[in-house]
mmCIF file of N, CA, C and O in Angstrom:
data_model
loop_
_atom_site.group_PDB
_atom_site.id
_atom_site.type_symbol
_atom_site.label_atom_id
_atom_site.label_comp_id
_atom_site.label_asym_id
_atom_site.label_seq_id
_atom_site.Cartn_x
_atom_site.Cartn_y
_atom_site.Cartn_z
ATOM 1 N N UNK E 1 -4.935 155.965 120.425
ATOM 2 C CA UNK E 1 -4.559 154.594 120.720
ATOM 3 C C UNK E 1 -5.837 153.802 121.024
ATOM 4 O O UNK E 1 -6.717 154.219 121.776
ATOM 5 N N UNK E 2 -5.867 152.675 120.407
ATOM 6 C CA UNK E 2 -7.185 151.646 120.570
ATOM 7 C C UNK E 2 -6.961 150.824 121.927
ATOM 8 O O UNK E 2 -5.904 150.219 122.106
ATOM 9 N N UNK E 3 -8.150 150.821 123.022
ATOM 10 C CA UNK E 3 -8.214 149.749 124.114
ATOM 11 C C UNK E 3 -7.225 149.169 123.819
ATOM 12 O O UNK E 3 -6.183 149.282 124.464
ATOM 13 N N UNK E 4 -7.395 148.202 122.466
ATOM 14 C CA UNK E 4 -6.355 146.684 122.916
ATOM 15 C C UNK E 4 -4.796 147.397 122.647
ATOM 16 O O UNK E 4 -3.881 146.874 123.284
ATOM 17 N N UNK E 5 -4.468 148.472 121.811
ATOM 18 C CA UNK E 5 -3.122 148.661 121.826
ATOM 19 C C UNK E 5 -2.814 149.373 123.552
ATOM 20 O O UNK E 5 -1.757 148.997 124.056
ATOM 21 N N UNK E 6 -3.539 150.180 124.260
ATOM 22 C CA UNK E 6 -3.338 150.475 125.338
ATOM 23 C C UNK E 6 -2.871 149.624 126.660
ATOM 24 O O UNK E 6 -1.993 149.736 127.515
ATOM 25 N N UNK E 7 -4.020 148.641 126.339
ATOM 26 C CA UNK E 7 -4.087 147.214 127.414
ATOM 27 C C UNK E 7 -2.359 146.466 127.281
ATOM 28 O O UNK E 7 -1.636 146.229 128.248
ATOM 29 N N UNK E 8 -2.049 146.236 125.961
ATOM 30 C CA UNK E 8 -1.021 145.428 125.604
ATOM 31 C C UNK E 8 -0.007 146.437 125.874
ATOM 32 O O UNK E 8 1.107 145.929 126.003
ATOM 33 N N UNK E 9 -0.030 147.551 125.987
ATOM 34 C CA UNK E 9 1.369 148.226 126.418
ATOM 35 C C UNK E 9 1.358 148.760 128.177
ATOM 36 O O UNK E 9 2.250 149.292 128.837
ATOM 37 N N UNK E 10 -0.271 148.291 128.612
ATOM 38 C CA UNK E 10 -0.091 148.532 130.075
ATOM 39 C C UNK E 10 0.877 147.218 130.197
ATOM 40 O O UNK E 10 2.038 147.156 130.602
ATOM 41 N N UNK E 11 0.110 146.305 129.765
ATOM 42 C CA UNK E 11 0.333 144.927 130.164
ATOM 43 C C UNK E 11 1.969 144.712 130.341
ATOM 44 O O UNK E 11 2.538 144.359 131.374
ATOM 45 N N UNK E 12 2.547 145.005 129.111
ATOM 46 C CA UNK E 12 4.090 145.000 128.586
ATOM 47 C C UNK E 12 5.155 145.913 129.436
ATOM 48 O O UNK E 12 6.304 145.527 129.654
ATOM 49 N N UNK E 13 4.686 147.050 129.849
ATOM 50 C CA UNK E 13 5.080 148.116 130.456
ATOM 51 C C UNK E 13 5.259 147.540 132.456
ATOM 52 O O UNK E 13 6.113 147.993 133.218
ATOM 53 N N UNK E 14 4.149 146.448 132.844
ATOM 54 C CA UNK E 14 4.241 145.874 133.914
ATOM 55 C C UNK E 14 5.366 144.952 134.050
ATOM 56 O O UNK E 14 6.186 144.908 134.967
ATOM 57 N N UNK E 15 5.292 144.270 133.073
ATOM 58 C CA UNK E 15 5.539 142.865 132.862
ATOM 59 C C UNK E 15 7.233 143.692 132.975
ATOM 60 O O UNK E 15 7.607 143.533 134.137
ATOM 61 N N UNK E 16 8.177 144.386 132.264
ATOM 62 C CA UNK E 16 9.120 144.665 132.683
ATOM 63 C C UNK E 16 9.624 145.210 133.970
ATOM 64 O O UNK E 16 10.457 146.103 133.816
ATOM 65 N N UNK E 17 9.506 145.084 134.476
ATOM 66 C CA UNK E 17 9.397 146.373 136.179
ATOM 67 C C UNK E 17 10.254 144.932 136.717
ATOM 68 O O UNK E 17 9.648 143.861 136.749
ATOM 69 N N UNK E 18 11.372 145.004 137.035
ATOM 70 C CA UNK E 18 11.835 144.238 137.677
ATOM 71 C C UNK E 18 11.159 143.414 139.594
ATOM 72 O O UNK E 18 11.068 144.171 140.561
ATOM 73 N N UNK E 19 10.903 142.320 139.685
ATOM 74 C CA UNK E 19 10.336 141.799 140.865
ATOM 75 C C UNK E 19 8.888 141.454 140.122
ATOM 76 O O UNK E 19 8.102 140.697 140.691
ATOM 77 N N UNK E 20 8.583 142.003 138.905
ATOM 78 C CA UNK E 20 6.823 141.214 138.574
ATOM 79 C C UNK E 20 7.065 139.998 137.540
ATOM 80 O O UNK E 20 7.539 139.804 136.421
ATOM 81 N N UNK E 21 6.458 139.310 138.581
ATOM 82 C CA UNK E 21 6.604 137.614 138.173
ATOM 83 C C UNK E 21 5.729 137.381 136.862
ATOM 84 O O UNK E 21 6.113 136.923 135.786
ATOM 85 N N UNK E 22 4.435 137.820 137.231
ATOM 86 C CA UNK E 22 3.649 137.847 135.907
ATOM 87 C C UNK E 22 1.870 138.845 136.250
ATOM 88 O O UNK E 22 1.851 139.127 137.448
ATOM 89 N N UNK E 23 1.192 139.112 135.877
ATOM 90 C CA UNK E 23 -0.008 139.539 135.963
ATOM 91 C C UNK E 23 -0.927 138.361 136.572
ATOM 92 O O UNK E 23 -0.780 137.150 136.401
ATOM 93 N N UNK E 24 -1.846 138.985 137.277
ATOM 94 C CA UNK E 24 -2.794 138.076 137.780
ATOM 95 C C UNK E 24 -4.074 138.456 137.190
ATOM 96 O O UNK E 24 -4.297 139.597 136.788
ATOM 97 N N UNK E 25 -4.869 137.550 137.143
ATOM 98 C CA UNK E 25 -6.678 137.821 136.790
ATOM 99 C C UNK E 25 -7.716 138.221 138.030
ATOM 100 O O UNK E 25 -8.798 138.747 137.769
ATOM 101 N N UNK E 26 -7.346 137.959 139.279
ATOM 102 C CA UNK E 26 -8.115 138.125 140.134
ATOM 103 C C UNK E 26 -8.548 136.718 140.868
ATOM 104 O O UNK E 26 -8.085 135.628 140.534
ATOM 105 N N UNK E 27 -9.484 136.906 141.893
ATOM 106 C CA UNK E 27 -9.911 135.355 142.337
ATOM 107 C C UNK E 27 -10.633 134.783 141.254
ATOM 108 O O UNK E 27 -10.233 133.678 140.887
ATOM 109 N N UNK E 28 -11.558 135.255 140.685
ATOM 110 C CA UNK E 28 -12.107 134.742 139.735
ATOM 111 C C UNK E 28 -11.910 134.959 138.250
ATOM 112 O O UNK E 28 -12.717 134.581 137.400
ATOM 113 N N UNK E 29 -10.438 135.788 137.925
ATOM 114 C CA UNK E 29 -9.902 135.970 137.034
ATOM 115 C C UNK E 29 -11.090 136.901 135.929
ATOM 116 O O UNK E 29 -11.352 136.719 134.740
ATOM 117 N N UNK E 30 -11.629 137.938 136.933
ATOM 118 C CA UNK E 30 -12.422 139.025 136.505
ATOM 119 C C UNK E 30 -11.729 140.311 136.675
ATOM 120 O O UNK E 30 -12.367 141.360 136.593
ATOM 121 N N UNK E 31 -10.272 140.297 136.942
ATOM 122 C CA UNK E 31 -9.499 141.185 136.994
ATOM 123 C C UNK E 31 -9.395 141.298 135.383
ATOM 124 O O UNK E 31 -9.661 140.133 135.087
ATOM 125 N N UNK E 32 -9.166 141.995 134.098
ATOM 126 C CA UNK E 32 -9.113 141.879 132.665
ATOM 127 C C UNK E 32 -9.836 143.151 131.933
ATOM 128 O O UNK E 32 -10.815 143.768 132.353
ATOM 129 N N UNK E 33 -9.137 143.371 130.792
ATOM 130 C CA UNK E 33 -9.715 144.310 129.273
ATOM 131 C C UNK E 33 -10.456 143.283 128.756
ATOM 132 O O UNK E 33 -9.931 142.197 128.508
ATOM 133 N N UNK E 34 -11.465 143.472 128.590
ATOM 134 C CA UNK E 34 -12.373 142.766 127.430
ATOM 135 C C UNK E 34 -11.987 142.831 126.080
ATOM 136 O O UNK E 34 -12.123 144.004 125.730
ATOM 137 N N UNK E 35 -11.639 142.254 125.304
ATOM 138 C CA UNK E 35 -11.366 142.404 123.915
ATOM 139 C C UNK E 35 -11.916 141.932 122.975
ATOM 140 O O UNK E 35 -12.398 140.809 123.124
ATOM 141 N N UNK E 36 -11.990 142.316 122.233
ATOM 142 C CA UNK E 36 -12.977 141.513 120.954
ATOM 143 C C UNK E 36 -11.919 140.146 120.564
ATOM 144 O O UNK E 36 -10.775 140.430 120.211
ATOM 145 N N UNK E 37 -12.223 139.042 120.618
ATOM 146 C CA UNK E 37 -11.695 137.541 120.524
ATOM 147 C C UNK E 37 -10.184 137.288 121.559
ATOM 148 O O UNK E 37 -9.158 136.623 121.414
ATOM 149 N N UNK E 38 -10.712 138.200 122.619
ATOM 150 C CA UNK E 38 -9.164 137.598 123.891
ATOM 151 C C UNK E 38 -9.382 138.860 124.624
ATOM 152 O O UNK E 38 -10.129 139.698 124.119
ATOM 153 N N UNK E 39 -8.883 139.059 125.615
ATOM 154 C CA UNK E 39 -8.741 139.840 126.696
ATOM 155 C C UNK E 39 -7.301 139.656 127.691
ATOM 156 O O UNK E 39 -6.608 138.683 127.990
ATOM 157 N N UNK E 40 -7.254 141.129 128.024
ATOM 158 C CA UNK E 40 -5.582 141.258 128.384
ATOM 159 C C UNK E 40 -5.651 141.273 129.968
ATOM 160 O O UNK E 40 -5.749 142.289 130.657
ATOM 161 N N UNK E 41 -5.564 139.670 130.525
ATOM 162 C CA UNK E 41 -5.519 139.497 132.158
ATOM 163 C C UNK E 41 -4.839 140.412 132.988
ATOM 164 O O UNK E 41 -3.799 140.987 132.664
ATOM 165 N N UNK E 42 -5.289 140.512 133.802
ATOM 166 C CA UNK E 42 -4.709 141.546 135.062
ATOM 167 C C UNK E 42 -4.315 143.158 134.912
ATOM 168 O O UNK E 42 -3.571 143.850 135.607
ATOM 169 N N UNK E 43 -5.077 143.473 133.775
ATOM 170 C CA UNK E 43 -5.058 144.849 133.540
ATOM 171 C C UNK E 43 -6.774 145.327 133.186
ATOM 172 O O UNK E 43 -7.536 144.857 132.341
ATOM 173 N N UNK E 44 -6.990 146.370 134.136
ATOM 174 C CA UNK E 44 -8.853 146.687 133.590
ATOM 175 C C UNK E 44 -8.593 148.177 133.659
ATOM 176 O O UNK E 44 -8.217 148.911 134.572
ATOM 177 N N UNK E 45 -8.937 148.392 132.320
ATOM 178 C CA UNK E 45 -8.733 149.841 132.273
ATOM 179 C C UNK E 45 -10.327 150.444 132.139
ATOM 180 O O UNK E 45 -11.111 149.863 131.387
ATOM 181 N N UNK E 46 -10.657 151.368 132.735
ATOM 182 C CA UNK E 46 -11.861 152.298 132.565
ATOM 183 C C UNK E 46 -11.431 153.614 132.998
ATOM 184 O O UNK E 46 -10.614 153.868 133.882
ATOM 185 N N UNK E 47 -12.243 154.619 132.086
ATOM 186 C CA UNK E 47 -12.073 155.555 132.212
ATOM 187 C C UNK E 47 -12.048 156.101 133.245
ATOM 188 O O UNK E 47 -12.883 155.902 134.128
ATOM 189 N N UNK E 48 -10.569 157.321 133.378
ATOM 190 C CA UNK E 48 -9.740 158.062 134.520
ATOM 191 C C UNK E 48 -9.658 156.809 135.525
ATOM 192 O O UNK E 48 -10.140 157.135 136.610
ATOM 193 N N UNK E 49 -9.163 155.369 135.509
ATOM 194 C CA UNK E 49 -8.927 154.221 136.725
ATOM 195 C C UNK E 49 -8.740 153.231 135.641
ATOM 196 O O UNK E 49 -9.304 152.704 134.682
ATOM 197 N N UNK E 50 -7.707 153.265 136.276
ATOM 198 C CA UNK E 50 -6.750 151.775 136.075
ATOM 199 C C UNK E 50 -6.194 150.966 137.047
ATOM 200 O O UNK E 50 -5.361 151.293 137.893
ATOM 201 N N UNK E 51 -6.980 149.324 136.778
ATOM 202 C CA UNK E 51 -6.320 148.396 138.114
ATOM 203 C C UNK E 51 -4.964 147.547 137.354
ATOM 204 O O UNK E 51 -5.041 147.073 136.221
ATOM 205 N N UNK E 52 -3.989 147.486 138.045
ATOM 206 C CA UNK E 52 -3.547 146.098 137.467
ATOM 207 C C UNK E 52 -3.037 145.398 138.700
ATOM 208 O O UNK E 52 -2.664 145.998 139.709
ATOM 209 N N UNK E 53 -3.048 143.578 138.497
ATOM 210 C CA UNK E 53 -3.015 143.250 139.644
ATOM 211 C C UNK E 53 -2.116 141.936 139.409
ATOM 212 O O UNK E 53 -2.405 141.077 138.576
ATOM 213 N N UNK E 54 -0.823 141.884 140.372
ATOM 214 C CA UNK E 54 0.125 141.215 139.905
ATOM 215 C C UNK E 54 0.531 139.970 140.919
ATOM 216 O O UNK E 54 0.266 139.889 142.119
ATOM 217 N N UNK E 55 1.067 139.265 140.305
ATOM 218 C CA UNK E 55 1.922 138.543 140.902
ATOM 219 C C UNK E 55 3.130 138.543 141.038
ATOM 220 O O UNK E 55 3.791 138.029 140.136
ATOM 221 N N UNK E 56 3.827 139.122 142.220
ATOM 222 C CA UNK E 56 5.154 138.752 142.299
ATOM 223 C C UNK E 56 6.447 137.725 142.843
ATOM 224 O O UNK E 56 6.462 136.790 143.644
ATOM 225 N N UNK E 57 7.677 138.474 141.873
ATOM 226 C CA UNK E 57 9.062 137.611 142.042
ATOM 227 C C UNK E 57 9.354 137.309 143.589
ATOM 228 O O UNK E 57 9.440 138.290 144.327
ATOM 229 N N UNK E 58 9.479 136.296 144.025
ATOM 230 C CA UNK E 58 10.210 135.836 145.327
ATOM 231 C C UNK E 58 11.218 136.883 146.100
ATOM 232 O O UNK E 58 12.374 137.028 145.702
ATOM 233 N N UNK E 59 10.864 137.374 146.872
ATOM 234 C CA UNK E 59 12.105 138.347 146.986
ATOM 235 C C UNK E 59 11.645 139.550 146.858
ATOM 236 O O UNK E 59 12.044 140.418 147.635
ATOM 237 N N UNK E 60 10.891 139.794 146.048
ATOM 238 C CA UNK E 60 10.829 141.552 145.418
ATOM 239 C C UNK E 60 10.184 142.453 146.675
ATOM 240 O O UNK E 60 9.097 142.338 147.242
ATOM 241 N N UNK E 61 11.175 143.301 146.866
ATOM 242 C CA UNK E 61 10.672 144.208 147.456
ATOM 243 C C UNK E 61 9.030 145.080 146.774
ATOM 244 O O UNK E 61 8.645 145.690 145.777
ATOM 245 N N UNK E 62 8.451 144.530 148.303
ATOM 246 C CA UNK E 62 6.414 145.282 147.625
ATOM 247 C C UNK E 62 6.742 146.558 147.259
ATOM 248 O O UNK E 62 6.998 147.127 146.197
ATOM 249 N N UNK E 63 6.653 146.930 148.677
ATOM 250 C CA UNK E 63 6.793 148.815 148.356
ATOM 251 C C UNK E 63 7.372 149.461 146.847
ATOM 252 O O UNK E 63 6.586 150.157 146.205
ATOM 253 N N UNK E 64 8.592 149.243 146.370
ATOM 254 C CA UNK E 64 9.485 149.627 145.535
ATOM 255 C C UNK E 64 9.039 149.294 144.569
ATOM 256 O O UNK E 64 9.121 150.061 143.609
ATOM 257 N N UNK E 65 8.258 147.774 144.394
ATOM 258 C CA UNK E 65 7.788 147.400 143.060
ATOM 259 C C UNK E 65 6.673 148.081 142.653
ATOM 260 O O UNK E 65 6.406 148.749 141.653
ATOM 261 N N UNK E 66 6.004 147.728 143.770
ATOM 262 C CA UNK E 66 4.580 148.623 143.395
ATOM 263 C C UNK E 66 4.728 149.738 142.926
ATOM 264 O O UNK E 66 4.272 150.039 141.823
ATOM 265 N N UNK E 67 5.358 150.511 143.637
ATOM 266 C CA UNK E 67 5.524 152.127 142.881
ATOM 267 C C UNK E 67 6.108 152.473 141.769
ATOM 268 O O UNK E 67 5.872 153.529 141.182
ATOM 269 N N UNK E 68 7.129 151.379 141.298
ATOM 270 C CA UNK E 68 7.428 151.546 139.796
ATOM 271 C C UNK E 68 6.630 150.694 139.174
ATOM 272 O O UNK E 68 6.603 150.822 137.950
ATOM 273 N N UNK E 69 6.019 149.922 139.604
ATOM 274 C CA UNK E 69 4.715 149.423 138.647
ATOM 275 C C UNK E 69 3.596 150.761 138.334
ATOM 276 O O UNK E 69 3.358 151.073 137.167
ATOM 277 N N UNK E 70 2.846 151.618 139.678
ATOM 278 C CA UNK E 70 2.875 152.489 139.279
ATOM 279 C C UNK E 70 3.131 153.669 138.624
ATOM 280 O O UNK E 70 2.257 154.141 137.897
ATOM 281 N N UNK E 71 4.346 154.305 138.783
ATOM 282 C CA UNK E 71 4.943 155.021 137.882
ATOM 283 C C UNK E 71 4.850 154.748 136.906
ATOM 284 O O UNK E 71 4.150 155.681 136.514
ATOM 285 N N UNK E 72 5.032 154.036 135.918
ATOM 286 C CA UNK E 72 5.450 153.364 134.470
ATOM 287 C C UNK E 72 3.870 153.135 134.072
ATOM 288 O O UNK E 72 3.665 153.142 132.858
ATOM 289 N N UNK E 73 2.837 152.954 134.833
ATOM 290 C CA UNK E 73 1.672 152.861 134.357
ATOM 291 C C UNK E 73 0.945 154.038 133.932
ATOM 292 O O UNK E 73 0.222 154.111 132.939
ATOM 293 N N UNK E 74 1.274 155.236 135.025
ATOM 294 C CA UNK E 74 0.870 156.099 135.175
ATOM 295 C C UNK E 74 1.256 157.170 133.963
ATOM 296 O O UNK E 74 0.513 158.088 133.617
ATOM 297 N N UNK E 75 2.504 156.894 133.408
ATOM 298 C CA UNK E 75 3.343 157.622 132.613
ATOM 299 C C UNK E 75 2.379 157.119 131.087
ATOM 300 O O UNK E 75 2.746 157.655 130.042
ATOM 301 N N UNK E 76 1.296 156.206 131.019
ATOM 302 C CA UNK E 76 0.642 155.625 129.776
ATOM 303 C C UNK E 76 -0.690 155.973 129.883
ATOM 304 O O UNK E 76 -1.286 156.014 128.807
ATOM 305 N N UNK E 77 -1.424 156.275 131.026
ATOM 306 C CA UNK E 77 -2.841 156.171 131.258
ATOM 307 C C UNK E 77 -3.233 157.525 131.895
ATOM 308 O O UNK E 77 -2.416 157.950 132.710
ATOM 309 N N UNK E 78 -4.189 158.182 131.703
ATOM 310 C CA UNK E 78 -4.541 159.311 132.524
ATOM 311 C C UNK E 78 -5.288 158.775 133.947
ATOM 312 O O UNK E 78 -5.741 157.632 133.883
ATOM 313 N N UNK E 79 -5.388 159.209 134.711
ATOM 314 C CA UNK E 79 -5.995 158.891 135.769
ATOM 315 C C UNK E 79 -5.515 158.087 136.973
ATOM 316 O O UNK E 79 -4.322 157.826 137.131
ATOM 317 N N UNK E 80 -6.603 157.646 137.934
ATOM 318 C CA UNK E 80 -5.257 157.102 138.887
ATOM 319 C C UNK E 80 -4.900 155.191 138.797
ATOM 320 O O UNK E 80 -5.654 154.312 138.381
ATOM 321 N N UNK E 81 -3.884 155.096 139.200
ATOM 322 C CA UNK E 81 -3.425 153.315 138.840
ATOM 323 C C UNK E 81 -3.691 153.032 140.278
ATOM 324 O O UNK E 81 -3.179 153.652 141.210
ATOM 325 N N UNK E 82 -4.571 152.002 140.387
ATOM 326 C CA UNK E 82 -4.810 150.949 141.676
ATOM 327 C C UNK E 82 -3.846 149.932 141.117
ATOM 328 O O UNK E 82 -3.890 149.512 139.960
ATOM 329 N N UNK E 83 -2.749 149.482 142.267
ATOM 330 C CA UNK E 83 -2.029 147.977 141.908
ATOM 331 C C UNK E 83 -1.975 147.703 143.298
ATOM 332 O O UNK E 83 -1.713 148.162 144.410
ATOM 333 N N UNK E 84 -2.572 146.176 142.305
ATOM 334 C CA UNK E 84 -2.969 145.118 143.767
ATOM 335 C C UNK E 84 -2.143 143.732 143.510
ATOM 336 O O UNK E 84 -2.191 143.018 142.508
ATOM 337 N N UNK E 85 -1.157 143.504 145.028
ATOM 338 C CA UNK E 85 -0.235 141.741 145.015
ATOM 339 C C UNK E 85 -1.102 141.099 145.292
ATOM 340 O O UNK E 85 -1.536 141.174 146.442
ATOM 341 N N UNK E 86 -1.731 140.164 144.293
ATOM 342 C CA UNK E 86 -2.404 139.138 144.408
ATOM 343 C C UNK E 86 -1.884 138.008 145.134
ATOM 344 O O UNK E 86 -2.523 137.329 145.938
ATOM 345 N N UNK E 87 -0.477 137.826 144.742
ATOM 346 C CA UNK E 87 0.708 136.351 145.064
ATOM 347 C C UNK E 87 1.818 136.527 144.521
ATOM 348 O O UNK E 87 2.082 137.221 143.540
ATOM 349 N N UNK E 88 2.692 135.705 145.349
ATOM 350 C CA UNK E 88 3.930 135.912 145.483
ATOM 351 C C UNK E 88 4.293 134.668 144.534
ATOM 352 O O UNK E 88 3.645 133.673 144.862
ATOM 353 N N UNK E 89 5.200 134.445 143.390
ATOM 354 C CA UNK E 89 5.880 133.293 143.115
ATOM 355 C C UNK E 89 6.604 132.320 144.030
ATOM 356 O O UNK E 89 7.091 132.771 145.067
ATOM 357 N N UNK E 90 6.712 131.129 143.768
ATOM 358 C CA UNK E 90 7.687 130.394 144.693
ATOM 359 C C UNK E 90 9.288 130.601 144.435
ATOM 360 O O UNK E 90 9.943 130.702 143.397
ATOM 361 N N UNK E 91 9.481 130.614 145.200
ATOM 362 C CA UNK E 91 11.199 130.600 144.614
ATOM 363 C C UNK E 91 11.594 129.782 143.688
ATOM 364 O O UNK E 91 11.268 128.607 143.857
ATOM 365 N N UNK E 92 12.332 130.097 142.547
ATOM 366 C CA UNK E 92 12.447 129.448 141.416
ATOM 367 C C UNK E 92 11.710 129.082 139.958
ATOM 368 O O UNK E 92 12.119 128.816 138.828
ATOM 369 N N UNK E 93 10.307 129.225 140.644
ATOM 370 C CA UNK E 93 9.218 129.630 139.614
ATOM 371 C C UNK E 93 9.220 130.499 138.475
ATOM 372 O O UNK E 93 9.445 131.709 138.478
ATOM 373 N N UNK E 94 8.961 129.800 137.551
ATOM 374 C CA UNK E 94 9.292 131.037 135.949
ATOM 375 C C UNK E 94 7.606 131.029 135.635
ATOM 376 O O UNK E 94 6.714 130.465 136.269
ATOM 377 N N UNK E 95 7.546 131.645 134.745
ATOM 378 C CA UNK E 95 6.590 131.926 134.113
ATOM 379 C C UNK E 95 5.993 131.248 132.802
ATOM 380 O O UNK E 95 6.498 131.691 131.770
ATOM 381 N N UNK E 96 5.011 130.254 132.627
ATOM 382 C CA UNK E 96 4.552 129.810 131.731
ATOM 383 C C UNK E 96 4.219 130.645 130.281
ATOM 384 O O UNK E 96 3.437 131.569 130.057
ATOM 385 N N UNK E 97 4.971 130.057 129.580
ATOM 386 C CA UNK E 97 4.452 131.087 128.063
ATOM 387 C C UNK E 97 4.097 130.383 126.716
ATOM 388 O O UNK E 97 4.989 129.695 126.221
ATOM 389 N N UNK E 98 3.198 130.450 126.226
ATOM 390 C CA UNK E 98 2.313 129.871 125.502
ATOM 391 C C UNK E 98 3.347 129.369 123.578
ATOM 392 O O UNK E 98 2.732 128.798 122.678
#
Protein backbone atom coordinates (compact mmCIF):
# COMPACT_ATOMS: atom_id res chain seq x y z
CA UNK A 1 0.00 0.00 0.00
CA UNK A 2 1.37 3.55 -1.06
CA UNK A 3 1.62 6.50 1.85
CA UNK A 4 -1.22 8.31 0.14
CA UNK A 5 -3.50 5.12 -0.18
CA UNK A 6 -2.66 4.43 3.62
CA UNK A 7 -3.16 8.15 4.81
CA UNK A 8 -6.65 8.22 2.91
CA UNK A 9 -7.86 5.06 4.55
CA UNK A 10 -6.41 6.20 8.04
CA UNK A 11 -8.12 9.33 7.33
CA UNK A 12 -11.58 7.54 6.14
CA UNK A 13 -11.38 4.84 8.76
CA UNK A 14 -11.43 8.02 11.52
CA UNK A 15 -13.73 10.01 9.91
CA UNK A 16 -16.41 7.08 10.47
CA UNK A 17 -16.06 6.30 14.28
CA UNK A 18 -19.11 7.74 15.44
CA UNK A 19 -18.62 11.26 17.84
CA UNK A 20 -15.55 12.46 15.18
CA UNK A 21 -16.65 15.68 13.93
CA UNK A 22 -13.81 15.96 11.54
CA UNK A 23 -9.79 15.74 11.67
CA UNK A 24 -7.73 18.50 12.85
CA UNK A 25 -4.21 19.86 11.49
CA UNK A 26 -2.77 20.92 14.68
CA UNK A 27 -2.12 24.60 16.01
CA UNK A 28 -0.28 25.29 13.16
CA UNK A 29 -1.88 22.73 11.02
CA UNK A 30 1.58 20.73 11.00
CA UNK A 31 -0.35 17.87 12.23
CA UNK A 32 -0.44 16.04 8.23
CA UNK A 33 1.02 13.22 5.45
CA UNK A 34 2.94 15.10 3.08
CA UNK A 35 1.88 14.19 -0.32
CA UNK A 36 3.07 14.84 -3.54
CA UNK A 37 0.43 17.86 -4.77
CA UNK A 38 -1.92 17.74 -1.27
CA UNK A 39 -1.51 16.27 2.00
CA UNK A 40 -3.94 14.29 4.24
CA UNK A 41 -4.65 16.79 7.49
CA UNK A 42 -4.67 15.37 10.85
CA UNK A 43 -3.14 12.14 10.12
CA UNK A 44 1.06 11.84 10.26
CA UNK A 45 2.11 8.63 9.73
CA UNK A 46 5.91 7.59 10.31
CA UNK A 47 7.30 4.64 10.71
CA UNK A 48 6.03 2.13 13.73
CA UNK A 49 3.87 5.85 15.04
CA UNK A 50 0.95 7.12 14.03
CA UNK A 51 -0.69 10.52 15.26
CA UNK A 52 -4.11 11.45 14.34
CA UNK A 53 -5.65 14.37 15.83
CA UNK A 54 -9.32 15.16 15.89
CA UNK A 55 -11.97 17.18 16.39
CA UNK A 56 -14.91 16.19 18.07
CA UNK A 57 -18.96 15.78 17.89
CA UNK A 58 -20.69 17.78 20.76
CA UNK A 59 -21.55 15.26 23.12
CA UNK A 60 -19.18 12.43 22.23
CA UNK A 61 -18.08 10.60 24.81
CA UNK A 62 -13.72 11.18 24.85
CA UNK A 63 -12.79 8.04 26.42
CA UNK A 64 -14.99 5.66 24.10
CA UNK A 65 -14.21 7.65 21.04
CA UNK A 66 -10.78 7.77 21.37
CA UNK A 67 -10.38 4.15 21.77
CA UNK A 68 -12.35 3.23 18.81
CA UNK A 69 -10.59 5.82 16.97
CA UNK A 70 -7.77 3.86 18.13
CA UNK A 71 -8.76 0.50 17.55
CA UNK A 72 -9.83 0.97 13.90
CA UNK A 73 -6.49 2.74 13.35
CA UNK A 74 -4.57 0.30 14.82
CA UNK A 75 -6.30 -2.58 12.91
CA UNK A 76 -4.50 -0.53 9.46
CA UNK A 77 -1.07 0.58 10.72
CA UNK A 78 1.65 -1.34 12.53
CA UNK A 79 2.84 0.36 15.45
CA UNK A 80 1.49 2.49 18.12
CA UNK A 81 -1.60 5.24 17.36
CA UNK A 82 -1.18 8.57 19.44
CA UNK A 83 -4.85 10.32 19.21
CA UNK A 84 -5.03 13.69 20.27
CA UNK A 85 -8.81 16.08 20.93
CA UNK A 86 -7.74 19.04 19.55
CA UNK A 87 -11.65 20.62 19.81
CA UNK A 88 -14.82 19.98 20.39
CA UNK A 89 -17.58 21.06 17.66
CA UNK A 90 -20.32 23.43 18.67
CA UNK A 91 -23.52 21.98 18.94
CA UNK A 92 -25.09 21.78 15.69
CA UNK A 93 -22.00 22.32 13.70
CA UNK A 94 -21.55 20.11 10.48
CA UNK A 95 -18.70 19.81 8.68
CA UNK A 96 -17.56 21.85 5.70
CA UNK A 97 -16.99 19.83 2.44
CA UNK A 98 -15.43 21.05 -0.51
Amino acid sequence: MTPAELADRVAHAVLSVPGVHDLHGGVLGEVATYLPGRRVTGVRLRDGDTQVHLVLTWGAPVSATTDEVRTRVAAIVPGTVHVAVEDVAAPGETVDTP
